[in-house]
XYZ file of C-alpha atoms in Angstrom:
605
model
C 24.712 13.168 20.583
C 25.207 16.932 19.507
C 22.217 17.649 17.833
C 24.478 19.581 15.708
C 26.401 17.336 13.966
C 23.317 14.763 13.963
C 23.370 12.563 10.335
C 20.680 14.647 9.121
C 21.732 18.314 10.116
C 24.883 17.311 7.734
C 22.784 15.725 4.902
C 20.286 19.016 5.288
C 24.022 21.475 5.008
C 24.734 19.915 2.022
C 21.623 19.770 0.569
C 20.664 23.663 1.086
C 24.695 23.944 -0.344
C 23.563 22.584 -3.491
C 20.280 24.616 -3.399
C 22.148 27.665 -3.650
C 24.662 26.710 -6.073
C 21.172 25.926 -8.539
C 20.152 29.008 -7.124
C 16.715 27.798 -5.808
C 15.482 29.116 -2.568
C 13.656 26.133 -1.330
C 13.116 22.216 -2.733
C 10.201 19.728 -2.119
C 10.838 16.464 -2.030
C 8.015 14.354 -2.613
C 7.822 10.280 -1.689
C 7.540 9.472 -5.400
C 10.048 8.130 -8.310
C 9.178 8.350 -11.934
C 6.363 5.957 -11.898
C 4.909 7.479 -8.851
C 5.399 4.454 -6.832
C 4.292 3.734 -2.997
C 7.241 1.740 -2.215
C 10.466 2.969 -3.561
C 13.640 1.479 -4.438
C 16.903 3.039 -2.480
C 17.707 5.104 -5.099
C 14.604 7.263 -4.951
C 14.261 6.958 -0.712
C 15.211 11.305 -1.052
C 12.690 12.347 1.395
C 13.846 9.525 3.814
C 17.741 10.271 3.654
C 17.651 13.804 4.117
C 14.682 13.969 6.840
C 15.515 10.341 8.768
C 11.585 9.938 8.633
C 11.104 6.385 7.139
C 7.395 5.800 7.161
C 5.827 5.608 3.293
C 4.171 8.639 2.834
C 5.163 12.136 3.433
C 6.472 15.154 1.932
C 9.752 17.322 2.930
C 10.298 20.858 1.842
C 13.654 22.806 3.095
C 14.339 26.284 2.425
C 17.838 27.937 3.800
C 16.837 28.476 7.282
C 13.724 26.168 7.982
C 12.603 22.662 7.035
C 8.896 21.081 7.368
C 7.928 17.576 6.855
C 4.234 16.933 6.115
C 2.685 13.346 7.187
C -1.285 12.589 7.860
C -1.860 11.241 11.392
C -1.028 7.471 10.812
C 2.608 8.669 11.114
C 2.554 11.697 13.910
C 4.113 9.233 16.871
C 6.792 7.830 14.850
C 7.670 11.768 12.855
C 8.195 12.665 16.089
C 10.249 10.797 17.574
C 12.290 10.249 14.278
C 12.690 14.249 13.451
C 13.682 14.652 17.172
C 17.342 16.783 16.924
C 16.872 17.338 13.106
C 15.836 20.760 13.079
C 12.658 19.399 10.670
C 9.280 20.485 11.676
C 6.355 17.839 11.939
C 3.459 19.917 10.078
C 0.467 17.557 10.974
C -2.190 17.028 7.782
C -5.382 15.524 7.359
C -5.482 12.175 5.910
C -5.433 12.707 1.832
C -4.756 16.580 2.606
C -2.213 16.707 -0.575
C -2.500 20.237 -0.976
C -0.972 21.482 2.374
C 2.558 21.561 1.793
C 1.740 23.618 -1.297
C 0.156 25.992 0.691
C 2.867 26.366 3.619
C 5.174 26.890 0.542
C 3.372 29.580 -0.996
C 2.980 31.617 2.241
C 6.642 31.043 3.788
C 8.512 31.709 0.347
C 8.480 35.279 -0.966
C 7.121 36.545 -4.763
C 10.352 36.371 -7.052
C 11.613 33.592 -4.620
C 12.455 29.878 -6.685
C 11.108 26.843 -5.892
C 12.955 23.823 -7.427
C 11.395 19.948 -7.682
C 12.523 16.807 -9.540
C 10.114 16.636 -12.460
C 11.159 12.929 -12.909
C 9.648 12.281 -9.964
C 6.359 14.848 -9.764
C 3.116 13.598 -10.781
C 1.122 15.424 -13.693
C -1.466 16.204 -11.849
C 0.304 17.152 -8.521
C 2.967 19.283 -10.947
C -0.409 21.406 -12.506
C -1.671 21.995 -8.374
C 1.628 23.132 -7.235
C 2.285 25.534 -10.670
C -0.902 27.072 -10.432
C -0.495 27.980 -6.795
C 3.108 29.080 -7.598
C 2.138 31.148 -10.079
C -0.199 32.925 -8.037
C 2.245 33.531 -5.298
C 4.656 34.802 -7.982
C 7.239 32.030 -7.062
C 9.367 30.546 -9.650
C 9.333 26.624 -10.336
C 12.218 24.319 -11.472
C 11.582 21.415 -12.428
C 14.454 20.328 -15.314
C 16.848 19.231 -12.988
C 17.525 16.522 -10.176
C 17.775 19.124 -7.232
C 20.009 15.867 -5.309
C 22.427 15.121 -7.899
C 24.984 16.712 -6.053
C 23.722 16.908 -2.513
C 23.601 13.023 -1.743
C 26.669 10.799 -2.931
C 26.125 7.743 -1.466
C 22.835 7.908 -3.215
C 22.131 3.704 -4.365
C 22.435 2.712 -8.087
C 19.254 1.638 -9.609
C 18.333 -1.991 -9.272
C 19.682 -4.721 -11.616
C 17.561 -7.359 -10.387
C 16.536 -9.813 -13.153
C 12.918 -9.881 -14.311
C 10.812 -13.115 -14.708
C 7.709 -14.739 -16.209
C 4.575 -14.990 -14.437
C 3.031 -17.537 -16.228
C -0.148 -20.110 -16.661
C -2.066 -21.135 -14.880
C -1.489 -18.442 -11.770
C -1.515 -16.185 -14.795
C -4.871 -17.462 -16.441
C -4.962 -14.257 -19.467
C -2.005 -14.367 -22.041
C 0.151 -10.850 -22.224
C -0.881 -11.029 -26.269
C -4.466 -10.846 -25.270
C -4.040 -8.080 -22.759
C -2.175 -5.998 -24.996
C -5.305 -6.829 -27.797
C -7.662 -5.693 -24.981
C -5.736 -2.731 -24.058
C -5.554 -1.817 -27.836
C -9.652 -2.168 -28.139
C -9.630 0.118 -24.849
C -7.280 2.891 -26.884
C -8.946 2.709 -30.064
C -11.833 3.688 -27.850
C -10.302 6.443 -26.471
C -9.322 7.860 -29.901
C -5.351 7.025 -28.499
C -3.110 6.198 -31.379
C 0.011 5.698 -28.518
C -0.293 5.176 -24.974
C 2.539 5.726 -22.477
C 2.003 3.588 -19.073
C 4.771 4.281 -16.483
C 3.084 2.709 -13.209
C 4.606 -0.480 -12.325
C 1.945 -2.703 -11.108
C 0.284 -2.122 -14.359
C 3.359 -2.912 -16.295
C 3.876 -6.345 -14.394
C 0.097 -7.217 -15.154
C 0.281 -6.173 -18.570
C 3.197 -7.904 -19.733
C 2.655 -11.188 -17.214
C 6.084 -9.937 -15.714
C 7.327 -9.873 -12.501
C 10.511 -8.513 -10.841
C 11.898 -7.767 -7.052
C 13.253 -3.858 -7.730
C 10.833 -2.924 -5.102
C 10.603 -4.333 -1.490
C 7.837 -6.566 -0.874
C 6.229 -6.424 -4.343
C 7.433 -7.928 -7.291
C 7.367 -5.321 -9.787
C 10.540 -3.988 -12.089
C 11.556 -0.454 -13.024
C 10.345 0.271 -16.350
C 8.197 2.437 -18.953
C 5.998 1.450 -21.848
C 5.437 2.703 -24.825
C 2.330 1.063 -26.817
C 0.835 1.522 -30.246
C -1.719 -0.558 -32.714
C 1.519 -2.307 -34.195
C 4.363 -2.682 -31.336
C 4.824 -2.132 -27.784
C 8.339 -0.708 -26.285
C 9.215 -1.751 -23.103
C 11.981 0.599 -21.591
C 13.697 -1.924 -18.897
C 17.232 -2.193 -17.314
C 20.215 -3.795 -19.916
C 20.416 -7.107 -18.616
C 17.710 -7.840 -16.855
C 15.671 -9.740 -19.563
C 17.537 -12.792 -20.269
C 17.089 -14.462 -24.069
C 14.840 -16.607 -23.671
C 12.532 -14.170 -22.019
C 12.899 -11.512 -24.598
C 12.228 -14.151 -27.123
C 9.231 -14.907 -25.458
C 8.276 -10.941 -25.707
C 9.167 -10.897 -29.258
C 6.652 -13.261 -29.929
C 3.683 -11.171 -28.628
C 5.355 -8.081 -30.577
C 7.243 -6.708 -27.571
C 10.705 -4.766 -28.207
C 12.912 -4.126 -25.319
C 15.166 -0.716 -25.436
C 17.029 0.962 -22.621
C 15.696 2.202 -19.367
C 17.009 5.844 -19.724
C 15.650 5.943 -23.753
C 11.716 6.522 -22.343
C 11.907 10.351 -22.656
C 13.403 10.202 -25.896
C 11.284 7.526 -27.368
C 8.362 10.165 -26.384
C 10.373 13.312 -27.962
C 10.139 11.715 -31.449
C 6.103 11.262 -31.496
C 4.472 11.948 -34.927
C 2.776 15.433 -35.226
C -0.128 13.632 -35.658
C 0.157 11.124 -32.457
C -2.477 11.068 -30.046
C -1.264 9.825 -27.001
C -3.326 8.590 -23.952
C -1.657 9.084 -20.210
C -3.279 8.939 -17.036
C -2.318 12.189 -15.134
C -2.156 10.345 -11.945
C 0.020 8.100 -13.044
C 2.421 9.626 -15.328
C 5.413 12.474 -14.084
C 5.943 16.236 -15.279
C 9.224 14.960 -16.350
C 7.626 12.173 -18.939
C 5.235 15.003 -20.276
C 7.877 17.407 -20.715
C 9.139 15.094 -23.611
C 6.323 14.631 -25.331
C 6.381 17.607 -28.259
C 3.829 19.893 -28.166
C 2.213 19.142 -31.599
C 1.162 15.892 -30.220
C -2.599 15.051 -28.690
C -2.677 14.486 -25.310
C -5.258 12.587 -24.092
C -5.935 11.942 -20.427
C -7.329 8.992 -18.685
C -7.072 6.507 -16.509
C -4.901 3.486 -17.422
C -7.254 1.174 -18.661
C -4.899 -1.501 -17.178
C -6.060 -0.129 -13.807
C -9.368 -1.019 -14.593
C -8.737 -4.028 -16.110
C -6.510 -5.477 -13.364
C -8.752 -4.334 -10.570
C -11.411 -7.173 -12.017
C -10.026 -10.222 -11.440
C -10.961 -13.104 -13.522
C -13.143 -16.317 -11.939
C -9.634 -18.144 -12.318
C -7.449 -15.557 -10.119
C -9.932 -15.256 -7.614
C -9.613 -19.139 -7.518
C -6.480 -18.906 -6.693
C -6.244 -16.029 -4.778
C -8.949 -18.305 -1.937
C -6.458 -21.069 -2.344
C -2.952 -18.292 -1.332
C -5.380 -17.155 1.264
C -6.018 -20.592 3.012
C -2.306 -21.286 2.635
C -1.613 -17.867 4.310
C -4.462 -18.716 7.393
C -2.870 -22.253 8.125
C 0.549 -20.471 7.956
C -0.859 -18.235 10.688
C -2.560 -21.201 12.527
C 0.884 -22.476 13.066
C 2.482 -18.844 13.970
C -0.265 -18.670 16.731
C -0.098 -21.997 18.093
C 3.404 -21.387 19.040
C 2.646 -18.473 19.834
C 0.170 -19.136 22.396
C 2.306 -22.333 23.701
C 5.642 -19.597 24.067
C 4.047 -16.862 25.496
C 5.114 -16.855 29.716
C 7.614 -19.774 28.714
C 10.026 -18.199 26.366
C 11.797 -14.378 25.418
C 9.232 -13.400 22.828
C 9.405 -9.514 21.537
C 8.136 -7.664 18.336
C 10.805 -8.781 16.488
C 10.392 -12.699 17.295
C 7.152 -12.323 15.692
C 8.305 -10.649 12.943
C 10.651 -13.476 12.260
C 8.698 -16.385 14.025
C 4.977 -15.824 11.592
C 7.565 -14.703 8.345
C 9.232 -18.093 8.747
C 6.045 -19.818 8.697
C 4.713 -17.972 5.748
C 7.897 -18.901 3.900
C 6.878 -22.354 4.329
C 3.762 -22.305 2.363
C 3.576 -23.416 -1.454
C 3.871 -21.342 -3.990
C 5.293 -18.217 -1.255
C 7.800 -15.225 -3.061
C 7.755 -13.151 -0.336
C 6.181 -10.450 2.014
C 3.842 -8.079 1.216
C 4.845 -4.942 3.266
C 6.972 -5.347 6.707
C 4.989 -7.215 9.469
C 3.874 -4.956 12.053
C 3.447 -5.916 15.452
C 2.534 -3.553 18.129
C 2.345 -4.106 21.557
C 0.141 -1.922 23.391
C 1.554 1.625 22.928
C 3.054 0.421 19.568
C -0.036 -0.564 18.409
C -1.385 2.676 18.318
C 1.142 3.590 15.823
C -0.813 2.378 12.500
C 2.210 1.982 10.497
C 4.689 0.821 13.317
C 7.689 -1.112 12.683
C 10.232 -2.965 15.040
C 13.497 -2.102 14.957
C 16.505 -3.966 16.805
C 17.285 -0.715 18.670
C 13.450 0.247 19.730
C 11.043 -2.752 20.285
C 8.506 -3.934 22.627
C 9.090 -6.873 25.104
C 6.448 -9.363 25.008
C 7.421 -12.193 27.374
C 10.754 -11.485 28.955
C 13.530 -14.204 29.582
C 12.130 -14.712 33.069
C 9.045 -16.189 31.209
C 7.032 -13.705 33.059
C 3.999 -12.056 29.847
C 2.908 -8.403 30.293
C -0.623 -7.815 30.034
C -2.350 -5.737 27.246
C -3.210 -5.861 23.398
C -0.944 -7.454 20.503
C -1.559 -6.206 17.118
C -0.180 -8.052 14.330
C -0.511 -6.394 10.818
C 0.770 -8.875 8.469
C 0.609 -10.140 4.906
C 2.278 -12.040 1.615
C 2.907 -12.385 -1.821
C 2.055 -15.665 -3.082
C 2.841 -16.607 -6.955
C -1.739 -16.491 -6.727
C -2.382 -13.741 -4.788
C -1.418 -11.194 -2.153
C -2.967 -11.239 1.039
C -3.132 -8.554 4.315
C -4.457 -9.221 7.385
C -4.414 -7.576 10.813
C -5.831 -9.430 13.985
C -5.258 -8.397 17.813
C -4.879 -10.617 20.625
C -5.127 -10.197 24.339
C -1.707 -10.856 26.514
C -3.074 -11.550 29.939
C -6.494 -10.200 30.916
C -7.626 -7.226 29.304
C -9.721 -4.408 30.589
C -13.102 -3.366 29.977
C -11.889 -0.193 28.232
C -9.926 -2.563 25.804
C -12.386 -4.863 25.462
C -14.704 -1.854 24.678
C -12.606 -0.843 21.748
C -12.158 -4.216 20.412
C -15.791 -4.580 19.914
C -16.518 -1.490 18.625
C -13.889 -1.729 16.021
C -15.412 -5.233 15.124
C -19.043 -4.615 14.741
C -17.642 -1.689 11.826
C -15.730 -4.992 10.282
C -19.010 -6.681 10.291
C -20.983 -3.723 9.412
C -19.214 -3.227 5.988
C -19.044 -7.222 5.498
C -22.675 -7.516 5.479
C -23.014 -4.896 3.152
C -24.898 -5.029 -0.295
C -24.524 -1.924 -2.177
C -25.574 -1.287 -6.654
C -22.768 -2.219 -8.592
C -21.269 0.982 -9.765
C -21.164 2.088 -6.308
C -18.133 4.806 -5.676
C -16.618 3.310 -3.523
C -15.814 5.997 -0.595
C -19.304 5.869 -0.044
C -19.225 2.653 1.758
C -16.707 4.749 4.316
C -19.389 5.166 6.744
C -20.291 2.348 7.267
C -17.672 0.891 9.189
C -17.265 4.100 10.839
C -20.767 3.904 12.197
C -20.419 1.979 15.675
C -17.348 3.866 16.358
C -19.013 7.333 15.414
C -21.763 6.362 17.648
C -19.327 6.200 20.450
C -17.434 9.537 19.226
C -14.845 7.577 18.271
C -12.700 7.856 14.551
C -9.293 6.680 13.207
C -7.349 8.718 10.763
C -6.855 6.477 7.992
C -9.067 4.934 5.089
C -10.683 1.788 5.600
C -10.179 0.033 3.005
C -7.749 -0.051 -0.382
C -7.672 -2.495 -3.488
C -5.550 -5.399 -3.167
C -3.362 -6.381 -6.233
C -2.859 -10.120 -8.141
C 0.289 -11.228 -6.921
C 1.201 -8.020 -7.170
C 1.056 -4.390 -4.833
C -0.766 -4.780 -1.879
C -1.916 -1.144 -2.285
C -3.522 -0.909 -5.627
C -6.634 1.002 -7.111
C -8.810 2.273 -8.562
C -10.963 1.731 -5.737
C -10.537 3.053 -1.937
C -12.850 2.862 0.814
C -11.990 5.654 2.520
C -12.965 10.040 2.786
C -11.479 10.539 -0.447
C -13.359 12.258 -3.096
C -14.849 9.929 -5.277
C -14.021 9.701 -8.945
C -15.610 7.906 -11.581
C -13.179 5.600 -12.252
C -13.737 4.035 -8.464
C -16.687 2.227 -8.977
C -17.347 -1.017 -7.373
C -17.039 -3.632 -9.822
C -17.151 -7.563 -9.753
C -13.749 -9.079 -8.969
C -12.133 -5.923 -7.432
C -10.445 -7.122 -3.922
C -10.299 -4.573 -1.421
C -9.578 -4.484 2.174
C -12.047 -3.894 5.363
C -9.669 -1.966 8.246
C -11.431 0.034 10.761
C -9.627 0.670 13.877
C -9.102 2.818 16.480
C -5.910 4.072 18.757
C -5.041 5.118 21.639
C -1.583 7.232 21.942
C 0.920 5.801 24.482
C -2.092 2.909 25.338
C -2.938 0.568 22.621
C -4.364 0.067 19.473
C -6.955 -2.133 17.437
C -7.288 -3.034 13.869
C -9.232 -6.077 12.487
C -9.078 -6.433 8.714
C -10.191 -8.867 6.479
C -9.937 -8.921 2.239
C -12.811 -9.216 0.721
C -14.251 -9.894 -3.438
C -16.616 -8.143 -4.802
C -19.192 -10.941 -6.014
C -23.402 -10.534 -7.267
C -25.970 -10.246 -4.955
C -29.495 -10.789 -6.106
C -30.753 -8.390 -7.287
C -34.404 -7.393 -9.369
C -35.812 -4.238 -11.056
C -33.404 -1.763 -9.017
C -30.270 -3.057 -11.315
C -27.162 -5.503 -10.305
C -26.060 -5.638 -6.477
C -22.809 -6.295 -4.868
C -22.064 -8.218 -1.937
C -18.602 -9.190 -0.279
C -16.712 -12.249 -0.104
C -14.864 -12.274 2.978
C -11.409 -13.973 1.441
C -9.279 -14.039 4.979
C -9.080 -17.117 6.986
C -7.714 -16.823 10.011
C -9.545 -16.618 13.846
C -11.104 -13.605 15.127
C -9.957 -13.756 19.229
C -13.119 -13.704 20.785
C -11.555 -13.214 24.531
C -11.194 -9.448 23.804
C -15.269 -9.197 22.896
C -17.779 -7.653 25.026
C -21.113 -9.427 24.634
C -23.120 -6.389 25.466
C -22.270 -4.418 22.599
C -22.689 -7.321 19.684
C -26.112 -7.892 18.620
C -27.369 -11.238 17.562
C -27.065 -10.783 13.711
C -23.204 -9.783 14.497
C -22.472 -13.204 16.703
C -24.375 -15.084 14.130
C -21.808 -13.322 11.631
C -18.665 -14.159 13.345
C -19.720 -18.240 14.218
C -20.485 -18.506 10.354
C -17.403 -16.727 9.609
C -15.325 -18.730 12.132
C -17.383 -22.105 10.409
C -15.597 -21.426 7.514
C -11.953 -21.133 8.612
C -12.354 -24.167 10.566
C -13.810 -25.703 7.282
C -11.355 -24.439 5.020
C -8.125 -24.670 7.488
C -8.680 -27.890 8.924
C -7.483 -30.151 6.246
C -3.898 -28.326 5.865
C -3.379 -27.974 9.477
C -2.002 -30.732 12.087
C -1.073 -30.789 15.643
C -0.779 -28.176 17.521
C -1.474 -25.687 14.711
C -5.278 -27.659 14.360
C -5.682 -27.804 17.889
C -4.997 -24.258 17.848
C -7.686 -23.570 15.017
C -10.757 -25.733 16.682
C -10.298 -23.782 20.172
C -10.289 -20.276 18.496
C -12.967 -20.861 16.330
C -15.685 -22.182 18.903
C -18.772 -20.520 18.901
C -18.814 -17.111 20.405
């Protein structure tokens, strides 16, 4: 192909057309949308159309001459290989390193030079960062205009997808007594309004659900509460009648999607309105007239959602145990296929989705399965494609050797689960099974873990890191992130990871959060083992209330990739009782092969 006329040369041409008809010398283009959103409908996939990078997370700035995408180390392989003939250069950040691509800006644009941005899509606290720096480079910022409007045509309309009721009993807490509680949490705050824009919280607060965004089942919308109504700003159509008289009820009005800003323009002098700068866009702010009180804070949704109730986590254990016999039977095949039949990436994609789909009370995936075989693996966020995929067991039936990881998860109308496991194809090697272990005993390590309640949470990093760090060994990304209620599988407050800890991430009871430590090897393979986990009480005496972890996945640990030598007792002992209870708990939904399966991989280790 002529590198020249490659897709995204053209979509760059036109784009750097339209910058200089707005007379702007360079644009960012964040991976955001206007509720600041990890996963991002079509309409709002800017940084992917004009770079061709389709991972989740990076940033993309192009001036006239150059163009530099930013992306943390989880994604270096796959930026790579996907900004190959673009003319886009890979700038490689730190994991959580948001402020880089301000800096590059700042040094490669000159003073008097103008810098535009979509303030739709910019968060409020991001937008203060990169104005502060701009201003003290002397750089002009735009931010009142869609710098794309004209630069990307086939650009996808917004998503009509109809919105639906999650109700009782998978949603135990009535939307009128949320909205009470969130009221009691405002009059706290001294808020007389409160704007929340994030969608997760929006689906939890309103016991909604919708399918605008891939894998989670959330809806495009804004919110506009007070002590006497609540807006919600939604697409016409997609609240039928008998849903909206169902909001009416509980004192919900529905207006137009695109009436948000304006809603916000005509706040009372006297208004005081509480946002949470993290989750709430330049562009939103910008409406709100100046007269009004701004108060900022986190969403107390977040909060609120983060705990889950004694019902949820009911039936979150009870999506989790259908999610482990679904896997039972994926792996039984599997096991029974592998030398026998053509099995690649993409079988298991479809071959463990199918199986998931067969479960009660299943609505879909939770993110795209990944499965990486050896090289691929040490791509954390790796995805199969038809035209670049790993061959597992050719037609021949003849396996290759080497480590399978399988990253993997679902949305179930009680809970969402993620899990990553690793098997062994063939024999592996010492320097494998070395890995393996090491990555294991930091799953274990942070398991067995009993930490004060209030705990910030990036303080239990460390911990998994340990047995790896001992070894002079790391992985880029965090090890851990909340885990929504039938809702985003990435979700906060709370992240076990190097991030700087905030109040607001404080280990609470209920909170689900995810255990990942791994480690990767560039063109050889990669390991990840990751459990969910609930915060529940530990005992506890004059030092205050202690946390422990419920360990909430079910599903086999392969012991075949373990080396002995490097567990101590306490950790064997850990992994039998942990393998007791998925035999326990699996046993009486599984049959045949898939139980035959589960009693070999769960023998004592």
């Amino acid at each position: 192909m002529d590198t020249r006329t490659s897709p995204i040369r053209l979509r760059l041409e036109r784009l750097r057309a339209a910058m200089a008809a707005h007379q702007s010398d360079a644009v960012l283009l964040p991976s955001s949308d206007p509720h600041l959103s990890e996963y991002l409908p079509g309409h709002w996939q800017c940084r992917a159309w004009f770079s061709g990078f389709t991972g989740s997370m990076a940033t993309l700035v192009v001036l006239a001459e150059r163009a530099a995408l930013f992306a943390d180390s989880r994604y270096w392989v796959q930026a790579e290989a996907q900004l190959a003939g673009t003319g886009i250069e890979l700038v490689k950040i730190a994991t959580g390193a948001a402020a880089t691509h301000i800096e590059w800006i700042a040094t490669a644009l000159r003073p008097g030079q103008t810098l535009a941005v979509d303030g739709a899509v910019l968060g409020l606290s991001a937008a203060k960062q990169l104005r502060e720096a701009m201003d003290a480079a002397g750089i002009a910022l735009r931010s009142d205009a869609d710098p794309l409007a004209d630069a990307w045509p086939e650009r996808p309309a917004l998503p009509a997808v109809p919105v639906y009721e999650h109700r009782a009993p998978h949603a135990p807490l009535p939307r009128g007594e949320k909205l009470a509680q969130l009221r009691a949490a405002m009059a706290t705050r001294g808020a007389s309004h409160h704007l929340v824009s994030t969608l997760d919280d929006l689906a939890w607060l309103f016991n909604l659900r919708g399918a605008d965004v891939d894998y989670n089942p959330v809806f495009l919308a804004h919110a506009l509460v007070s002590a006497e109504a609540a807006v919600l700003f939604i697409g016409e159509g997609k609240v039928d009648a008998v849903l909206a008289a169902a909001l009416a009820g509980d004192g919900v009005q529905l207006r137009p999607y695109a009436q948000a800003p304006a809603a916000l323009a005509t706040l009372s002098g006297d208004a005081r309105l509480l946002v949470d700068p993290r989750r709430v866009t330049l562009g939103l702010r910008e409406a709100v007239p100046a007269s009004v009180r701004l108060i900022e804070a986190v969403n107390p949704s977040t909060l609120a959602k983060s705990r889950k109730s004694a019902p949820e986590a009911a039936f979150i254990r009870e999506a989790m145990a259908r999610d482990g016999a679904a896997m039972c039977a994926f792996y039984a095949w599997f096991e029974n296929a592998l030398g026998r039949e053509p099995i690649t990436e993409l079988t298991i994609d479809e071959r463990l989705s199918a199986e998931r789909a067969r479960q009660p009370d299943y609505v879909s995936l939770s993110f795209p399965v990944i499965a990486g075989f050896n090289a691929n693996g040490a791509m954390p966020h790796y995805r199969a494609t038809p035209e670049a995929h790993a061959v597992i067991s050719s037609a021949a039936g003849v396996a290759a050797d080497g480590l399978l990881l399988i990253d993997s998860g679902a949305q179930y109308l009680g809970g969402t689960t993620d899990i990553t496991r690793v098997w062994p194809i063939g024999e592996p090697t010492d320097a494998m099974k070395r890995d393996y272990t090491l990555v294991l005993k930091g799953t274990i390590a942070l398991s067995q873990t009993r930490f004060p309640r209030g705990t910030a949470s990036p303080m239990l990093d460390a911990i998994a890191r340990a047995p790896l760090w001992a070894a002079s060994l790391d992985y880029g990304h965090g090890t851990g992130h909340g885990v929504g209620y039938f809702l985003n599988v990435h979700e906060g407050p709370q992240s076990i990871s190097k991030a700087v800890p905030t109040p607001e991430m404080a280990m609470e009871p209920g909170m689900v959060t995810s255990i990942e430590p791994g480690l990767y090897r560039p063109g050889r393979w990669g390991v990840r083992i990751e459990n969910l986990v609930l915060n529940v009480p530990a005992p506890g005496d004059e030092f205050g209330d202690f946390l422990a972890f419920e360990t909430l996945t079910l599903c086999p640990i392969d012991t075949r990739c373990l080396d002995r030598s490097l567990l101590r007792a306490d950790e064997i002992d850990w992994l039998n009782r942990y393998h007791d209870t998925v035999r326990e708990r699996l046993a009486p939904l599984v049959a045949g092969e898939a139980r035959a399966w589960l009693l070999a991989r769960t023998r004592p280790a």
